[in-house]
């Protein structure tokens, strides 16, 4: 059990499952960041799932860097190339949370927070002292240590958490880690243990877990195994099934994913899903090519 999350960062960082052991006061780790908070942008965001964006928008904060290196990352300028970001202190991040709350945000949506979570916890503590009341959303790849998830019980209200792959060779070739599935399912079970399934009151999420999955072209078997795992292990947790994939970043170098999703692949998955008890949000087929 983690008593102080900073113990995972200093002197050598083991904060995320990569456990690369870098001295973050001196160097950048595999997440491409050192010990200074870096954000790419923050704003009200209306494109999340309906109970997250609501009417007023989700108070989204995008962090730079990432502990995964997905070759198709749709946020790659921020997560992989870090082409634009601003360093902020923990106090400044707390003030940003308060600003977003004042603008009417239904929640604070931390996008790719895992490699900065020790600093984000400080900001949340400070923001609460300044009057932050809206829920905290942890928007993650799920490549998170399960003991860190348990530690976050008092900081996080809602998990918007991916389950990307069940297959280690696919996760290795596309995201750079072969242990994605075993790490992610432990993290998801810890999220569920602490927060339960997503709770929605008057159309707005207040707490709990929703699992996201981006359908990759050429890998319907992967998506079906992901859905089966969710049905078997998190039967009351809603999913968000996304069809918006387009080849980005290095995806053009991978012949299986260098195109958008075909309608026939999408229909096969939706037809499988309709035979399960899984509930949630299914993005319409959105390949316009
Ligand atoms: S958070 Fe970054 S520095 Fe720390 S273990 Fe993970 S990749 Fe390495």
Short mmCIF file of C-alpha atoms and ligand atoms in Angstrom, two decimals:
data_model
loop_
_atom_site.label_atom_id
_atom_site.label_comp_id
_atom_site.label_asym_id
_atom_site.label_seq_id
_atom_site.Cartn_x
_atom_site.Cartn_y
_atom_site.Cartn_z
CA UNK A 1 0.00 0.00 0.00
CA UNK A 2 1.39 3.40 -0.99
CA UNK A 3 1.55 5.93 1.86
CA UNK A 4 3.14 8.83 -0.03
CA UNK A 5 3.07 8.71 -3.82
CA UNK A 6 6.29 10.75 -4.05
CA UNK A 7 8.13 7.70 -2.75
CA UNK A 8 7.49 6.16 -6.18
CA UNK A 9 9.13 9.10 -7.94
CA UNK A 10 12.23 9.86 -5.88
CA UNK A 11 15.05 9.15 -6.07
CA UNK A 12 14.33 6.96 -9.11
CA UNK A 13 10.95 6.97 -10.79
CA UNK A 14 8.71 3.89 -10.67
CA UNK A 15 5.47 5.84 -10.86
CA UNK A 16 4.06 4.05 -13.89
CA UNK A 17 4.33 0.40 -14.91
CA UNK A 18 7.32 1.13 -17.11
CA UNK A 19 9.31 1.69 -13.90
CA UNK A 20 12.15 3.15 -15.96
CA UNK A 21 14.06 4.30 -12.88
CA UNK A 22 15.13 7.67 -14.24
CA UNK A 23 16.09 10.48 -11.85
CA UNK A 24 13.37 12.90 -12.85
CA UNK A 25 15.01 15.85 -11.15
CA UNK A 26 17.80 15.45 -13.74
CA UNK A 27 16.44 13.60 -16.75
CA UNK A 28 13.36 12.73 -18.75
CA UNK A 29 11.90 9.25 -18.42
CA UNK A 30 10.30 7.02 -21.04
CA UNK A 31 7.23 9.23 -20.60
CA UNK A 32 9.31 12.07 -22.12
CA UNK A 33 8.92 14.27 -19.06
CA UNK A 34 10.91 15.21 -16.02
CA UNK A 35 9.53 16.46 -12.73
CA UNK A 36 7.88 19.64 -14.02
CA UNK A 37 4.19 19.65 -14.88
CA UNK A 38 3.63 20.26 -18.57
CA UNK A 39 0.22 20.96 -20.06
CA UNK A 40 -0.58 21.35 -23.74
CA UNK A 41 -3.95 23.04 -23.29
CA UNK A 42 -7.03 23.38 -21.15
CA UNK A 43 -10.57 24.27 -22.12
CA UNK A 44 -14.21 23.31 -21.98
CA UNK A 45 -14.63 20.25 -24.18
CA UNK A 46 -17.94 19.20 -25.67
CA UNK A 47 -16.88 16.06 -27.53
CA UNK A 48 -16.69 13.58 -24.66
CA UNK A 49 -19.45 11.09 -23.89
CA UNK A 50 -22.78 12.85 -23.05
CA UNK A 51 -22.60 12.35 -19.24
CA UNK A 52 -19.04 13.72 -19.22
CA UNK A 53 -19.49 16.76 -21.48
CA UNK A 54 -23.05 17.44 -20.37
CA UNK A 55 -24.39 20.81 -21.45
CA UNK A 56 -21.64 23.06 -20.13
CA UNK A 57 -18.66 20.99 -21.22
CA UNK A 58 -15.94 18.98 -19.53
CA UNK A 59 -13.05 20.98 -18.05
CA UNK A 60 -10.35 19.21 -20.00
CA UNK A 61 -6.65 19.55 -19.22
CA UNK A 62 -4.25 17.86 -21.67
CA UNK A 63 -0.90 16.82 -20.22
CA UNK A 64 2.19 16.57 -22.43
CA UNK A 65 4.09 13.28 -22.75
CA UNK A 66 2.84 9.74 -22.16
CA UNK A 67 4.19 6.53 -20.71
CA UNK A 68 2.99 4.61 -23.79
CA UNK A 69 4.20 5.21 -27.32
CA UNK A 70 1.23 4.29 -29.49
CA UNK A 71 2.22 4.45 -33.15
CA UNK A 72 -1.28 5.63 -34.11
CA UNK A 73 -1.73 8.16 -31.28
CA UNK A 74 -4.37 10.68 -32.32
CA UNK A 75 -2.89 13.19 -29.86
CA UNK A 76 0.70 12.54 -30.96
CA UNK A 77 1.78 16.20 -31.24
CA UNK A 78 1.12 16.45 -27.49
CA UNK A 79 1.87 12.96 -26.21
CA UNK A 80 4.81 11.92 -28.38
CA UNK A 81 6.36 14.95 -30.08
CA UNK A 82 5.55 17.46 -27.37
CA UNK A 83 5.48 20.14 -30.03
CA UNK A 84 3.67 22.68 -27.83
CA UNK A 85 3.29 22.76 -24.09
CA UNK A 86 3.64 25.06 -21.14
CA UNK A 87 5.29 24.30 -17.83
CA UNK A 88 3.05 25.03 -14.86
CA UNK A 89 3.49 24.81 -11.12
CA UNK A 90 1.16 22.73 -8.97
CA UNK A 91 -0.43 25.98 -7.72
CA UNK A 92 -0.99 27.17 -11.29
CA UNK A 93 -2.63 23.86 -12.16
CA UNK A 94 -4.92 24.25 -9.15
CA UNK A 95 -5.87 27.74 -10.38
CA UNK A 96 -6.65 26.32 -13.85
CA UNK A 97 -9.01 23.80 -12.22
CA UNK A 98 -10.78 26.63 -10.40
CA UNK A 99 -11.01 28.69 -13.63
CA UNK A 100 -12.62 25.76 -15.44
CA UNK A 101 -15.08 25.31 -12.58
CA UNK A 102 -15.97 29.02 -12.74
CA UNK A 103 -16.60 28.66 -16.49
CA UNK A 104 -19.25 26.05 -15.69
CA UNK A 105 -17.38 22.79 -16.33
CA UNK A 106 -19.17 19.70 -15.06
CA UNK A 107 -15.87 18.13 -14.09
CA UNK A 108 -12.08 18.42 -14.30
CA UNK A 109 -10.97 15.98 -17.00
CA UNK A 110 -7.29 15.05 -16.65
CA UNK A 111 -6.16 13.66 -20.02
CA UNK A 112 -3.11 11.35 -19.89
CA UNK A 113 -2.28 12.18 -16.28
CA UNK A 114 -0.49 9.01 -15.13
CA UNK A 115 3.13 10.19 -15.41
CA UNK A 116 2.36 13.42 -13.50
CA UNK A 117 -0.04 12.04 -10.94
CA UNK A 118 2.21 12.77 -7.92
CA UNK A 119 2.09 16.48 -8.83
CA UNK A 120 -1.56 16.44 -9.87
CA UNK A 121 -2.52 15.15 -6.39
CA UNK A 122 -0.85 18.25 -4.88
CA UNK A 123 -2.83 20.45 -7.27
CA UNK A 124 -6.11 18.74 -6.42
CA UNK A 125 -5.42 19.26 -2.68
CA UNK A 126 -4.73 22.94 -3.33
CA UNK A 127 -7.74 23.36 -5.66
CA UNK A 128 -10.03 21.84 -3.02
CA UNK A 129 -8.73 24.40 -0.52
CA UNK A 130 -9.63 27.07 -3.10
CA UNK A 131 -13.19 25.69 -3.44
CA UNK A 132 -13.05 22.99 -6.13
CA UNK A 133 -16.25 20.97 -5.87
CA UNK A 134 -16.76 19.32 -9.28
CA UNK A 135 -15.70 15.70 -9.88
CA UNK A 136 -12.21 14.77 -11.01
CA UNK A 137 -12.07 12.60 -14.15
CA UNK A 138 -8.99 10.45 -14.72
CA UNK A 139 -8.81 9.96 -18.48
CA UNK A 140 -6.23 7.24 -18.93
CA UNK A 141 -4.80 4.52 -21.17
CA UNK A 142 -5.18 2.25 -18.09
CA UNK A 143 -1.47 1.53 -18.26
CA UNK A 144 -1.43 2.39 -14.56
CA UNK A 145 -0.08 0.66 -11.49
CA UNK A 146 -3.01 -0.83 -9.59
CA UNK A 147 -1.52 0.29 -6.27
CA UNK A 148 -1.44 3.87 -7.61
CA UNK A 149 -5.11 3.53 -8.56
CA UNK A 150 -5.92 2.43 -5.00
CA UNK A 151 -3.94 5.42 -3.69
CA UNK A 152 -6.05 7.72 -5.90
CA UNK A 153 -9.31 6.75 -4.20
CA UNK A 154 -9.53 10.08 -2.39
CA UNK A 155 -8.49 12.16 -5.40
CA UNK A 156 -10.40 10.73 -8.37
CA UNK A 157 -14.17 10.45 -8.81
CA UNK A 158 -14.60 9.17 -12.36
CA UNK A 159 -12.40 6.93 -14.48
CA UNK A 160 -12.60 7.21 -18.26
CA UNK A 161 -10.26 4.34 -18.87
CA UNK A 162 -9.20 2.58 -22.06
CA UNK A 163 -8.93 -1.11 -22.66
CA UNK A 164 -6.92 -1.14 -25.87
CA UNK A 165 -5.71 -4.71 -26.40
CA UNK A 166 -5.83 -8.21 -25.04
CA UNK A 167 -2.90 -9.40 -27.09
CA UNK A 168 0.71 -8.85 -25.97
CA UNK A 169 2.29 -8.91 -29.43
CA UNK A 170 -0.22 -6.31 -30.65
CA UNK A 171 0.37 -4.06 -27.63
CA UNK A 172 4.13 -4.43 -28.08
CA UNK A 173 4.10 -3.54 -31.76
CA UNK A 174 1.55 -0.72 -31.52
CA UNK A 175 2.17 0.78 -28.05
CA UNK A 176 5.68 -0.35 -27.12
CA UNK A 177 4.74 -2.56 -24.13
CA UNK A 178 4.00 -6.27 -24.10
CA UNK A 179 2.38 -6.29 -20.65
CA UNK A 180 -0.44 -3.85 -21.49
CA UNK A 181 -3.34 -6.28 -20.95
CA UNK A 182 -2.18 -7.71 -17.63
CA UNK A 183 -1.41 -4.22 -16.27
CA UNK A 184 -4.60 -2.62 -17.61
CA UNK A 185 -6.99 -5.26 -16.28
CA UNK A 186 -5.47 -5.00 -12.79
CA UNK A 187 -5.83 -1.21 -12.98
CA UNK A 188 -9.43 -1.46 -14.21
CA UNK A 189 -10.35 -3.86 -11.42
CA UNK A 190 -8.80 -1.46 -8.89
CA UNK A 191 -10.79 1.45 -10.40
CA UNK A 192 -13.96 -0.60 -10.14
CA UNK A 193 -13.15 -1.69 -6.59
CA UNK A 194 -12.76 1.91 -5.43
CA UNK A 195 -15.42 3.69 -7.52
CA UNK A 196 -17.85 1.09 -8.92
CA UNK A 197 -19.65 1.51 -12.23
CA UNK A 198 -20.38 4.95 -13.66
CA UNK A 199 -23.13 6.79 -11.79
CA UNK A 200 -25.11 9.43 -13.63
CA UNK A 201 -27.45 11.90 -11.94
CA UNK A 202 -29.67 14.16 -14.06
CA UNK A 203 -27.62 13.25 -17.12
CA UNK A 204 -24.23 14.12 -15.60
CA UNK A 205 -21.65 11.60 -14.38
CA UNK A 206 -20.82 11.95 -10.71
CA UNK A 207 -18.54 8.96 -10.03
CA UNK A 208 -17.46 5.53 -11.20
CA UNK A 209 -15.85 3.77 -14.13
CA UNK A 210 -16.56 3.86 -17.87
CA UNK A 211 -14.31 1.82 -20.18
CA UNK A 212 -13.35 3.19 -23.56
CA UNK A 213 -12.20 1.22 -26.57
CA UNK A 214 -11.03 2.57 -29.92
CA UNK A 215 -11.72 0.02 -32.67
CA UNK A 216 -8.57 -0.51 -34.71
CA UNK A 217 -8.89 -1.41 -38.39
CA UNK A 218 -7.81 -4.94 -39.25
CA UNK A 219 -8.20 -6.21 -35.68
CA UNK A 220 -11.87 -7.02 -35.04
CA UNK A 221 -10.78 -10.08 -33.03
CA UNK A 222 -8.97 -7.75 -30.60
CA UNK A 223 -12.09 -5.64 -30.07
CA UNK A 224 -14.29 -8.68 -29.57
CA UNK A 225 -11.88 -10.07 -26.94
CA UNK A 226 -11.85 -6.68 -25.18
CA UNK A 227 -15.66 -6.63 -25.12
CA UNK A 228 -15.79 -10.20 -23.88
CA UNK A 229 -13.40 -9.40 -21.04
CA UNK A 230 -15.57 -6.43 -20.02
CA UNK A 231 -18.76 -8.48 -20.15
CA UNK A 232 -17.20 -11.23 -18.03
CA UNK A 233 -15.45 -9.03 -15.49
CA UNK A 234 -17.17 -5.65 -15.33
CA UNK A 235 -20.74 -6.50 -16.36
CA UNK A 236 -22.38 -3.35 -14.99
CA UNK A 237 -19.72 -0.94 -16.30
CA UNK A 238 -20.75 1.06 -19.39
CA UNK A 239 -18.46 1.14 -22.37
CA UNK A 240 -17.71 3.81 -24.89
CA UNK A 241 -16.96 2.18 -28.24
CA UNK A 242 -15.22 4.55 -30.62
CA UNK A 243 -15.04 4.23 -34.40
CA UNK A 244 -13.17 7.48 -35.05
CA UNK A 245 -9.77 5.91 -35.80
CA UNK A 246 -7.74 7.46 -38.59
CA UNK A 247 -4.10 6.72 -39.35
CA UNK A 248 -1.89 9.27 -37.62
CA UNK A 249 1.73 9.63 -36.50
CA UNK A 250 3.57 6.40 -37.46
CA UNK A 251 0.47 4.38 -38.35
CA UNK A 252 1.26 4.68 -42.06
CA UNK A 253 4.24 2.36 -41.49
CA UNK A 254 1.93 -0.45 -40.30
CA UNK A 255 -0.02 -2.04 -43.11
CA UNK A 256 -2.76 -3.40 -40.83
CA UNK A 257 -3.68 0.03 -39.44
CA UNK A 258 -2.75 2.44 -42.24
CA UNK A 259 -6.38 3.05 -43.15
CA UNK A 260 -9.67 3.99 -41.55
CA UNK A 261 -12.12 1.42 -40.24
CA UNK A 262 -14.31 -0.29 -42.86
CA UNK A 263 -18.06 -0.24 -42.35
CA UNK A 264 -18.17 -4.05 -42.52
CA UNK A 265 -15.68 -4.25 -39.60
CA UNK A 266 -17.72 -1.77 -37.59
CA UNK A 267 -20.96 -3.65 -38.28
CA UNK A 268 -19.42 -6.96 -37.22
CA UNK A 269 -18.43 -5.49 -33.87
CA UNK A 270 -21.71 -3.71 -33.24
CA UNK A 271 -23.57 -6.90 -34.10
CA UNK A 272 -21.43 -8.81 -31.55
CA UNK A 273 -22.00 -6.09 -28.96
CA UNK A 274 -25.75 -6.18 -29.47
CA UNK A 275 -25.76 -9.84 -28.44
CA UNK A 276 -24.08 -9.05 -25.11
CA UNK A 277 -25.44 -7.47 -21.96
CA UNK A 278 -22.94 -4.60 -22.22
CA UNK A 279 -24.44 -1.13 -22.03
CA UNK A 280 -22.94 2.20 -22.98
CA UNK A 281 -22.20 4.54 -25.85
CA UNK A 282 -21.52 3.43 -29.40
CA UNK A 283 -20.09 6.02 -31.73
CA UNK A 284 -21.79 6.01 -35.14
CA UNK A 285 -19.70 4.74 -38.00
CA UNK A 286 -17.63 7.77 -38.88
CA UNK A 287 -15.39 6.88 -41.79
CA UNK A 288 -16.28 9.54 -44.36
CA UNK A 289 -13.82 8.40 -47.03
S1 LIG B 1 6.36 7.96 -15.03
FE1 LIG B 1 7.93 8.35 -16.60
S2 LIG B 1 9.85 8.50 -15.48
FE2 LIG B 1 8.36 7.49 -14.13
S3 LIG B 1 8.60 5.27 -14.45
FE3 LIG B 1 7.00 5.97 -15.85
S4 LIG B 1 8.08 6.42 -17.76
FE4 LIG B 1 9.64 6.34 -16.14
#
